[in-house]
Amino acid sequence: ELYLDLLSQPCRALYIFARSNNIPFEFKRVQLMKGQHKTEEFRKVNVLMKVPALRDGSFTLAESIAILLYLAQKFKTPDHWYPSDLQKRARVDEYLSWQHANIRAKGSKVFLMKVLLPVLTGQPLSAEKLEFVIEDLNAVLKQFEEKFLQDKPFIAGSEISLADLVALVELMQPVGSGYNLFEERPKLAEWRRRVEEAVGKELFQEAHEGIMNIKNLTADQFAPELLESFKQQLLRQV
Amino acid sequence: MGLELYLDLLSQPCRALYIFARSNNIPFEFKHVELFKDSVLGKRPAAGSGAEQPRAGPSNSEGTAKVSLLKKVPALKDGDFTLAECTAILLYLSRKYNTPDHWYPSDIQKRARVDEYLSWHHANIRANAPKTMWIKVLIPLFTGQPLPSEKLQEVMEGLSTSLKQFEERFLQDKAFIIGSEISLADLVAIVELMQPVGVGCDIFEDRPRLMEWRRRVEDAVGKELFFQAHEMILNIKELSNIQIDPQLKEQLAPVLMKMLK
């Protein structure tokens, strides 16, 4: 069982990876906006109350990276996803570690500021604050291109790996929020196309349908009793 | 040229690496990087010329490269191969040198537990623990401003929440995170938690279960090695007395103030 909300970046990485590799799983939808991650039932799967989460028999697991690695091992997916070559594998590990505080953190903030906060507070976003947040994202995008991608087709070399998948789903969050970061970054745009093709364009688009329509989000899509606490939680993050 | 590890033991991930390598008798050349000198003033790069370097420090629109003092360490250089990120380096070493299985178990579920912790760690323990040092020592030192107590309280609260989750979800009633033996997860966790301890926020004080776990981890890696690795951070107050280069102060102050927001 995979507990997922496709509005969440790490959930998309999992969904795409599992489907792309024909890993049989039961899709358990957890709608974050409805607070379904806070139910007692879900808490049994993940006491940290976050998605994604996996349940395999009596074994439960949180954290998308851990779940991706678990699935790759258990279902013996093609080597390129997590190469057995020591140095290539290290490159994947390096990206998967670095991304938490960088691409993931900065990309999420753009989504928060451009989409969630305005909807939840009913206030237009502060242009100055948004500019800071975009600048931060730009800085890590530069590092991504210069250090991780460089002139290679994919992060680990000539083939797609978990690193590329995890990276791209994160970048789709600001894109869905209206910041088209691929527009003036041809190298990144090329890489994106390669990743989409490698996993299957149709699957990729299906997984991203929700986030690509996120501009239509309205406050009434949230569970009303949770609106205030969501708002407070988000305000603390900016 | 053998294995080189670029480290500053003031940095938590560096300590994890140092302890892991020494504890497993992995031969390496210790390349000392003094974060507050070498990397900040843009001198000698941490991992050799032309090597890829992580630069994810606090950013400002122009000078990210120059004022990037975080995350230049740890770094590994193994012949032509360079690598950043503590987790990646730990995994690389454990594989290359075939360290005992418990460090990163071959059992798929136990391994998943280690991966789970190593992932969660970034946005949780590592989000707040390092800030205690910034707020209590570095910011006052570099900016001359008194320590911001509400900010510290915020950080301690955040850290408290993470510690609660750590005990509830990761450690529970087990001796170590994966069960009866130490793994990379415990090592990465403990070095991070020694940061607040070093600056006077003893998070183990009223957490007996955590304290027990800490003792077990110290024993597992070797008490002497553990304390040697932590000598600098445990004497961090001495850093407060050192003369900081005024140019350095000038460069860092705005960056540090931004961190406070």
Coordinates of C-alpha atoms in Angstrom, one line a residue:
Chain A
E1 CA 0.0 0.0 0.0
L2 CA 1.2 3.4 -0.9
Y3 CA -0.4 6.3 0.9
L4 CA -0.2 9.3 -1.4
D5 CA -1.5 12.8 -2.2
L6 CA -0.3 13.7 -5.7
L7 CA -0.2 17.4 -4.7
S8 CA 2.9 16.4 -2.7
Q9 CA 6.2 16.3 -4.6
P10 CA 7.6 13.2 -2.9
C11 CA 4.3 11.4 -3.4
R12 CA 4.6 12.0 -7.1
A13 CA 8.2 10.7 -7.2
L14 CA 6.9 7.4 -5.6
Y15 CA 3.9 7.2 -7.8
I16 CA 5.8 7.6 -11.0
F17 CA 8.6 5.3 -9.9
A18 CA 6.2 2.5 -8.9
R19 CA 4.0 2.8 -12.0
S20 CA 7.0 3.2 -14.4
N21 CA 8.4 0.0 -13.0
N22 CA 5.1 -1.9 -12.9
I23 CA 5.4 -2.4 -9.2
P24 CA 2.0 -3.6 -8.0
F25 CA 0.6 -1.4 -5.2
E26 CA -2.7 -0.3 -3.8
F27 CA -3.1 3.5 -4.1
K28 CA -4.4 4.9 -0.8
R29 CA -5.4 8.4 -1.4
V30 CA -4.7 10.8 1.6
Q31 CA -6.0 14.2 0.9
L32 CA -3.9 16.7 2.8
M33 CA -6.3 19.6 2.3
K34 CA -9.1 17.5 3.9
G35 CA -6.8 16.7 6.8
Q36 CA -6.9 13.0 6.1
H37 CA -3.3 12.7 7.2
K38 CA -4.4 13.6 10.7
T39 CA -6.8 10.7 11.2
E40 CA -6.2 8.0 13.8
E41 CA -6.3 5.4 11.0
F42 CA -3.5 7.1 9.1
R43 CA -1.5 7.6 12.2
K44 CA -1.3 3.8 12.5
V45 CA 0.5 3.8 9.2
N46 CA 2.7 6.8 9.9
V47 CA 2.8 8.3 13.4
L48 CA 4.6 11.3 11.9
M49 CA 1.4 12.0 10.0
K50 CA 3.1 12.7 6.7
V51 CA 2.8 11.4 3.2
P52 CA 4.1 9.5 1.5
A53 CA 3.9 6.4 3.6
L54 CA 4.2 2.7 2.7
R55 CA 2.6 -0.3 4.3
D56 CA 3.9 -3.7 3.2
G57 CA 2.2 -6.3 5.4
S58 CA 3.0 -5.3 8.9
F59 CA 6.0 -3.2 7.8
T60 CA 5.4 0.6 7.6
L61 CA 7.8 3.1 6.3
A62 CA 7.9 6.9 5.9
E63 CA 10.2 9.2 3.9
S64 CA 10.0 9.1 0.1
I65 CA 13.8 8.5 -0.3
A66 CA 13.6 5.5 2.1
I67 CA 10.6 4.1 0.3
L68 CA 12.1 4.6 -3.2
L69 CA 15.2 2.7 -2.1
Y70 CA 13.1 0.0 -0.5
L71 CA 11.1 -0.5 -3.6
A72 CA 14.1 -0.5 -5.9
Q73 CA 15.7 -3.2 -3.8
K74 CA 12.7 -5.3 -3.2
F75 CA 11.4 -5.3 -6.8
K76 CA 14.9 -5.3 -8.3
T77 CA 14.3 -2.4 -10.6
P78 CA 16.8 -1.8 -13.5
D79 CA 20.2 -0.9 -12.2
H80 CA 20.3 2.7 -13.5
W81 CA 17.7 3.8 -11.0
Y82 CA 20.2 3.2 -8.2
P83 CA 23.4 2.1 -9.9
S84 CA 25.5 -0.7 -8.3
D85 CA 28.6 1.1 -9.5
L86 CA 30.0 2.7 -6.3
Q87 CA 30.8 6.1 -7.7
K88 CA 27.6 6.5 -9.7
R89 CA 25.6 5.4 -6.7
A90 CA 27.4 8.0 -4.6
R91 CA 26.4 10.7 -7.1
V92 CA 22.8 9.7 -6.6
D93 CA 23.1 9.6 -2.8
E94 CA 24.8 13.0 -2.9
Y95 CA 21.9 14.6 -4.8
L96 CA 19.3 12.9 -2.7
S97 CA 20.9 14.2 0.5
W98 CA 21.6 17.7 -0.8
Q99 CA 18.1 18.3 -2.2
H100 CA 16.3 18.3 1.2
A101 CA 17.6 21.7 2.3
N102 CA 17.9 23.1 -1.2
I103 CA 15.7 22.3 -4.2
R104 CA 13.0 20.8 -2.0
A105 CA 13.0 23.5 0.6
K106 CA 13.2 26.5 -1.8
G107 CA 10.8 25.0 -4.3
S108 CA 8.2 24.3 -1.6
K109 CA 8.5 27.8 -0.3
V110 CA 7.5 29.2 -3.7
F111 CA 4.4 27.1 -3.7
L112 CA 3.6 28.1 -0.2
M113 CA 4.0 31.8 -1.0
K114 CA 2.4 31.9 -4.4
V115 CA -0.5 29.5 -3.9
L116 CA -1.2 28.4 -0.4
L117 CA -0.8 31.5 1.6
P118 CA -2.9 33.8 -0.6
V119 CA -5.7 31.3 -0.7
L120 CA -5.6 30.6 3.1
T121 CA -5.2 34.2 4.2
G122 CA -7.3 35.9 1.5
Q123 CA -4.4 38.3 1.2
P124 CA -2.4 39.0 -1.9
L125 CA 1.2 37.9 -1.5
S126 CA 3.9 40.3 -0.5
A127 CA 5.9 41.0 -3.7
E128 CA 9.1 41.6 -1.7
K129 CA 8.9 38.4 0.2
L130 CA 8.1 36.5 -2.9
E131 CA 11.1 38.0 -4.6
F132 CA 13.4 36.7 -1.8
V133 CA 11.9 33.3 -2.1
I134 CA 12.4 33.2 -5.9
E135 CA 15.9 34.4 -5.5
D136 CA 16.7 31.6 -3.1
L137 CA 15.3 29.1 -5.5
N138 CA 17.3 30.6 -8.4
A139 CA 20.4 30.3 -6.3
V140 CA 19.9 26.5 -5.8
L141 CA 18.9 26.0 -9.4
K142 CA 22.2 27.5 -10.4
Q143 CA 24.0 25.0 -8.1
F144 CA 21.9 22.2 -9.5
E145 CA 22.9 23.0 -13.0
E146 CA 26.6 23.6 -12.2
K147 CA 27.3 20.9 -9.7
F148 CA 24.8 18.1 -10.2
L149 CA 23.7 18.1 -13.8
Q150 CA 26.6 19.8 -15.5
D151 CA 26.8 18.7 -19.1
K152 CA 25.5 15.3 -18.5
P153 CA 22.1 14.0 -19.8
F154 CA 21.2 13.0 -16.3
I155 CA 22.6 13.5 -12.8
A156 CA 24.4 10.1 -12.6
G157 CA 25.5 10.2 -16.2
S158 CA 23.9 8.7 -19.3
E159 CA 20.8 7.2 -17.7
I160 CA 18.0 8.4 -15.4
S161 CA 18.2 7.6 -11.7
L162 CA 16.2 8.3 -8.6
A163 CA 18.0 11.6 -8.3
D164 CA 16.5 13.0 -11.5
L165 CA 13.0 11.8 -10.6
V166 CA 13.2 13.3 -7.2
A167 CA 14.6 16.5 -8.6
L168 CA 12.0 17.0 -11.3
V169 CA 8.9 16.4 -9.2
E170 CA 10.2 19.1 -6.8
L171 CA 10.7 21.6 -9.6
M172 CA 7.2 21.0 -10.9
Q173 CA 5.8 22.6 -7.7
P174 CA 7.0 26.1 -8.4
V175 CA 6.1 25.5 -12.1
G176 CA 2.5 24.6 -11.1
S177 CA 2.4 27.7 -8.9
G178 CA 3.1 29.9 -11.9
Y179 CA 6.9 30.3 -11.8
N180 CA 8.1 28.8 -15.0
L181 CA 11.7 28.2 -14.1
F182 CA 12.4 26.2 -17.2
E183 CA 11.6 29.2 -19.5
E184 CA 15.0 30.7 -19.5
R185 CA 17.0 27.6 -18.6
P186 CA 17.4 25.6 -21.9
K187 CA 19.7 23.1 -20.3
L188 CA 17.2 22.3 -17.6
A189 CA 14.4 22.2 -20.0
E190 CA 16.2 19.6 -22.1
W191 CA 16.9 17.6 -19.0
R192 CA 13.2 17.8 -18.1
R193 CA 12.2 16.5 -21.4
R194 CA 14.6 13.6 -21.1
V195 CA 13.3 12.7 -17.7
E196 CA 9.7 12.8 -18.8
E197 CA 10.5 10.6 -21.8
A198 CA 12.4 8.1 -19.6
V199 CA 9.5 7.6 -17.2
G200 CA 6.8 8.0 -19.9
K201 CA 5.3 11.3 -20.8
E202 CA 1.7 10.2 -20.2
L203 CA 2.5 8.9 -16.7
F204 CA 4.4 12.0 -15.9
Q205 CA 1.5 14.3 -17.0
E206 CA -1.1 12.1 -15.2
A207 CA 0.9 12.4 -11.9
H208 CA 1.1 16.2 -12.4
E209 CA -2.4 16.9 -13.3
G210 CA -3.3 18.2 -9.8
I211 CA -0.4 20.4 -9.3
M212 CA -0.6 21.9 -12.8
N213 CA -4.1 23.0 -12.0
I214 CA -3.3 24.3 -8.6
K215 CA -4.0 27.9 -9.5
N216 CA -7.7 27.0 -9.3
L217 CA -7.3 26.3 -5.7
T218 CA -9.9 28.0 -3.4
A219 CA -10.3 28.1 0.3
D220 CA -13.5 26.0 0.3
Q221 CA -11.5 23.0 -0.9
F222 CA -9.9 22.8 2.5
A223 CA -11.7 21.2 5.4
P224 CA -13.2 24.2 7.0
E225 CA -12.3 23.2 10.6
L226 CA -8.7 22.9 9.5
L227 CA -8.4 26.2 7.7
E228 CA -7.2 28.2 10.7
S229 CA -4.6 25.7 11.8
F230 CA -3.2 25.2 8.3
K231 CA -2.9 29.0 8.0
Q232 CA -1.1 29.3 11.3
Q233 CA 1.2 26.4 10.4
L234 CA 2.1 28.0 7.1
L235 CA 2.6 31.5 8.5
R236 CA 5.2 30.0 10.9
Q237 CA 7.1 28.6 7.9
V238 CA 7.6 32.0 6.2
Chain B
M1 CA 47.4 10.0 -3.1
G2 CA 45.0 8.0 -0.9
L3 CA 41.6 8.8 0.5
E4 CA 41.3 12.4 1.7
L5 CA 38.6 13.7 4.0
Y6 CA 38.1 17.5 4.3
L7 CA 36.8 18.2 7.7
D8 CA 36.2 20.8 10.3
L9 CA 35.2 19.1 13.6
L10 CA 33.1 22.1 14.5
S11 CA 30.7 20.7 11.9
Q12 CA 28.3 17.9 12.9
P13 CA 28.4 16.0 9.6
C14 CA 32.2 16.1 9.7
R15 CA 32.2 14.5 13.1
A16 CA 30.0 11.7 12.0
L17 CA 32.4 11.0 9.2
Y18 CA 35.5 11.3 11.4
I19 CA 34.1 9.0 14.0
F20 CA 32.9 6.5 11.4
A21 CA 36.2 6.4 9.5
R22 CA 38.3 6.1 12.6
S23 CA 36.1 3.6 14.3
N24 CA 36.3 1.4 11.3
N25 CA 40.0 1.9 10.8
I26 CA 39.5 3.3 7.4
P27 CA 42.8 4.9 6.3
F28 CA 42.4 8.5 5.3
E29 CA 44.3 11.8 5.3
F30 CA 42.6 14.4 7.5
K31 CA 42.5 17.6 5.6
H32 CA 41.7 20.3 8.1
V33 CA 39.4 23.0 6.8
E34 CA 38.8 25.9 9.2
L35 CA 35.3 27.0 8.2
F36 CA 35.7 30.4 9.6
K37 CA 38.9 31.1 7.8
D38 CA 39.5 29.2 4.6
S39 CA 36.2 28.9 3.0
V40 CA 34.7 32.2 4.1
L41 CA 37.3 34.4 2.7
G42 CA 37.2 32.5 -0.5
K43 CA 40.6 31.0 -0.1
R44 CA 41.7 27.5 -0.8
P45 CA 38.7 25.5 -1.9
A46 CA 37.8 22.6 0.4
A47 CA 38.2 19.7 -1.9
G48 CA 41.0 20.5 -4.4
S49 CA 40.9 22.7 -7.5
G50 CA 38.2 22.1 -10.0
A51 CA 36.3 19.8 -7.7
E52 CA 32.6 20.1 -7.3
Q53 CA 31.8 21.9 -4.1
P54 CA 28.5 22.2 -2.3
R55 CA 27.6 25.8 -1.7
A56 CA 24.3 25.8 -0.1
G57 CA 24.9 28.4 2.5
P58 CA 22.7 31.3 3.3
S59 CA 22.4 33.1 0.0
N60 CA 22.4 36.7 -1.1
S61 CA 21.9 37.7 -4.6
E62 CA 25.5 38.2 -5.6
G63 CA 28.0 36.8 -3.3
T64 CA 26.9 33.3 -2.6
A65 CA 30.1 31.8 -3.7
K66 CA 32.2 34.1 -1.5
V67 CA 30.2 34.1 1.6
S68 CA 29.3 30.4 1.5
L69 CA 30.7 29.1 4.7
L70 CA 28.4 26.3 5.3
K71 CA 28.4 22.9 3.6
K72 CA 31.8 23.1 2.1
V73 CA 32.6 20.3 4.5
P74 CA 32.6 17.5 4.7
A75 CA 34.1 16.5 1.4
L76 CA 35.9 13.4 0.1
K77 CA 38.6 13.1 -2.5
D78 CA 39.5 9.6 -3.6
G79 CA 41.9 9.8 -6.4
D80 CA 40.0 11.8 -9.1
F81 CA 36.7 11.2 -7.5
T82 CA 35.2 13.9 -5.2
L83 CA 32.1 13.7 -3.2
A84 CA 30.1 16.0 -0.9
E85 CA 27.2 15.3 1.5
C86 CA 27.8 13.4 4.7
T87 CA 25.3 10.7 4.0
A88 CA 26.7 10.0 0.6
I89 CA 30.2 9.8 1.9
L90 CA 29.2 7.6 4.8
L91 CA 27.5 5.2 2.4
Y92 CA 30.4 5.3 0.0
L93 CA 32.9 4.4 2.7
S94 CA 30.7 1.7 4.2
R95 CA 30.5 0.0 0.8
K96 CA 34.1 0.6 -0.3
Y97 CA 35.6 -0.6 2.9
N98 CA 33.0 -3.3 3.6
T99 CA 32.3 -2.1 7.1
P100 CA 30.4 -4.4 9.5
D101 CA 26.8 -5.0 8.4
H102 CA 25.1 -3.3 11.2
W103 CA 26.3 0.1 10.1
Y104 CA 24.0 -0.1 7.0
P105 CA 22.3 -3.5 7.2
S106 CA 21.8 -5.7 4.2
D107 CA 18.4 -6.7 5.7
I108 CA 16.0 -4.7 3.5
Q109 CA 13.7 -3.6 6.3
K110 CA 16.4 -2.7 8.7
R111 CA 18.2 -0.8 5.9
A112 CA 14.9 1.0 5.2
R113 CA 14.8 2.2 8.8
V114 CA 18.3 3.7 8.5
D115 CA 17.3 5.4 5.2
E116 CA 14.2 6.7 6.8
Y117 CA 16.0 8.3 9.6
L118 CA 18.8 9.7 7.4
S119 CA 16.1 11.3 5.3
W120 CA 13.9 12.7 8.1
H121 CA 17.0 14.0 9.8
H122 CA 17.5 16.9 7.3
A123 CA 14.3 18.7 7.8
N124 CA 13.9 18.0 11.4
I125 CA 16.8 17.5 13.9
R126 CA 19.2 19.2 11.4
A127 CA 16.8 22.1 10.8
N128 CA 17.0 23.3 14.4
A129 CA 20.0 21.8 16.3
P130 CA 22.6 23.8 14.3
K131 CA 20.8 27.0 14.9
T132 CA 21.5 26.8 18.6
M133 CA 25.2 27.4 17.9
W134 CA 24.4 30.2 15.5
I135 CA 22.2 32.0 17.9
K136 CA 24.2 31.4 21.1
V137 CA 27.7 31.8 19.9
L138 CA 28.3 32.8 16.3
I139 CA 25.8 35.6 15.8
P140 CA 26.9 37.5 19.0
L141 CA 30.5 36.8 18.0
F142 CA 30.3 38.1 14.5
T143 CA 27.7 40.8 14.7
G144 CA 28.4 42.1 18.2
Q145 CA 24.6 41.8 18.8
P146 CA 23.4 40.2 22.0
L147 CA 21.8 36.8 21.7
P148 CA 18.2 37.0 20.5
S149 CA 16.4 35.0 23.2
E150 CA 13.0 34.7 21.6
K151 CA 14.7 33.3 18.5
L152 CA 16.5 30.8 20.7
Q153 CA 13.3 29.8 22.4
E154 CA 11.7 29.2 19.0
V155 CA 14.6 27.0 18.0
M156 CA 14.5 25.1 21.2
E157 CA 10.8 24.5 20.8
G158 CA 11.3 23.2 17.3
L159 CA 14.1 21.0 18.5
S160 CA 11.9 19.7 21.3
T161 CA 9.2 18.7 18.9
S162 CA 11.8 16.9 16.7
L163 CA 13.2 15.1 19.8
K164 CA 9.8 14.0 20.8
Q165 CA 9.3 12.5 17.3
F166 CA 12.7 11.0 17.4
E167 CA 12.0 9.2 20.7
E168 CA 8.5 8.2 19.6
R169 CA 9.1 7.1 16.1
F170 CA 12.7 6.3 15.6
L171 CA 14.2 5.2 18.9
Q172 CA 11.2 3.9 20.8
D173 CA 12.2 1.2 23.3
K174 CA 15.1 -0.1 21.3
A175 CA 18.7 0.2 22.2
F176 CA 19.5 1.8 18.8
I177 CA 17.4 3.1 15.9
I178 CA 17.4 -0.2 14.0
G179 CA 17.3 -2.4 17.1
S180 CA 20.1 -4.0 19.0
E181 CA 23.1 -2.6 17.1
I182 CA 24.3 0.9 16.2
S183 CA 24.0 2.1 12.6
L184 CA 24.8 5.2 10.6
A185 CA 21.4 6.6 11.7
D186 CA 22.5 6.8 15.4
L187 CA 25.8 8.3 14.5
V188 CA 24.3 11.0 12.3
A189 CA 21.8 11.8 15.0
I190 CA 24.1 12.0 17.9
V191 CA 26.7 14.3 16.4
E192 CA 23.9 16.7 15.5
L193 CA 22.6 16.7 19.1
M194 CA 26.0 17.4 20.5
Q195 CA 25.8 20.9 18.9
P196 CA 23.3 22.3 21.3
V197 CA 25.1 20.5 24.2
G198 CA 28.3 22.3 23.2
V199 CA 26.8 25.7 23.4
G200 CA 25.1 25.1 26.7
C201 CA 21.6 23.8 25.7
D202 CA 21.8 20.4 27.2
I203 CA 19.0 18.6 25.6
F204 CA 19.9 15.3 27.3
E205 CA 19.4 16.8 30.7
D206 CA 15.7 15.9 31.2
R207 CA 15.5 13.1 28.7
P208 CA 16.8 10.0 30.4
R209 CA 16.0 7.6 27.5
L210 CA 17.9 9.8 25.1
M211 CA 20.8 10.0 27.6
E212 CA 20.9 6.2 27.9
W213 CA 21.0 6.0 24.1
R214 CA 23.7 8.5 23.9
R215 CA 25.8 6.5 26.3
R216 CA 25.3 3.4 24.3
V217 CA 26.4 5.2 21.1
E218 CA 29.5 6.5 22.8
D219 CA 30.4 3.0 23.9
A220 CA 29.7 1.5 20.5
V221 CA 32.1 3.9 18.7
G222 CA 34.6 4.2 21.5
K223 CA 34.3 6.8 24.3
E224 CA 37.8 8.2 23.7
L225 CA 37.2 8.6 20.0
F226 CA 33.8 10.2 20.6
F227 CA 35.3 12.8 23.0
Q228 CA 38.2 13.5 20.8
A229 CA 35.9 14.3 17.9
H230 CA 33.8 16.5 20.2
E231 CA 36.6 18.4 21.9
M232 CA 36.2 21.5 19.8
I233 CA 32.5 21.8 20.0
L234 CA 32.5 21.1 23.8
N235 CA 35.0 23.9 24.2
I236 CA 33.2 26.3 21.9
K237 CA 33.1 29.0 24.4
E238 CA 36.7 29.5 23.7
L239 CA 35.8 30.5 20.2
S240 CA 34.1 33.5 21.7
N241 CA 37.5 34.8 22.8
I242 CA 39.3 34.5 19.5
Q243 CA 40.0 37.5 17.4
I244 CA 37.8 37.6 14.3
D245 CA 39.3 39.2 11.3
P246 CA 37.3 42.5 10.8
Q247 CA 37.0 41.8 7.1
L248 CA 35.4 38.5 7.9
K249 CA 33.1 40.2 10.4
E250 CA 32.0 42.7 7.8
Q251 CA 31.3 40.0 5.2
L252 CA 29.4 37.7 7.5
A253 CA 27.4 40.0 9.6
P254 CA 24.6 40.7 7.0
V255 CA 24.4 37.1 6.1
L256 CA 24.0 36.1 9.7
M257 CA 21.5 38.7 10.4
K258 CA 19.4 37.4 7.5
M259 CA 19.5 33.9 9.1
L260 CA 17.9 35.4 12.2
K261 CA 14.7 36.3 10.3

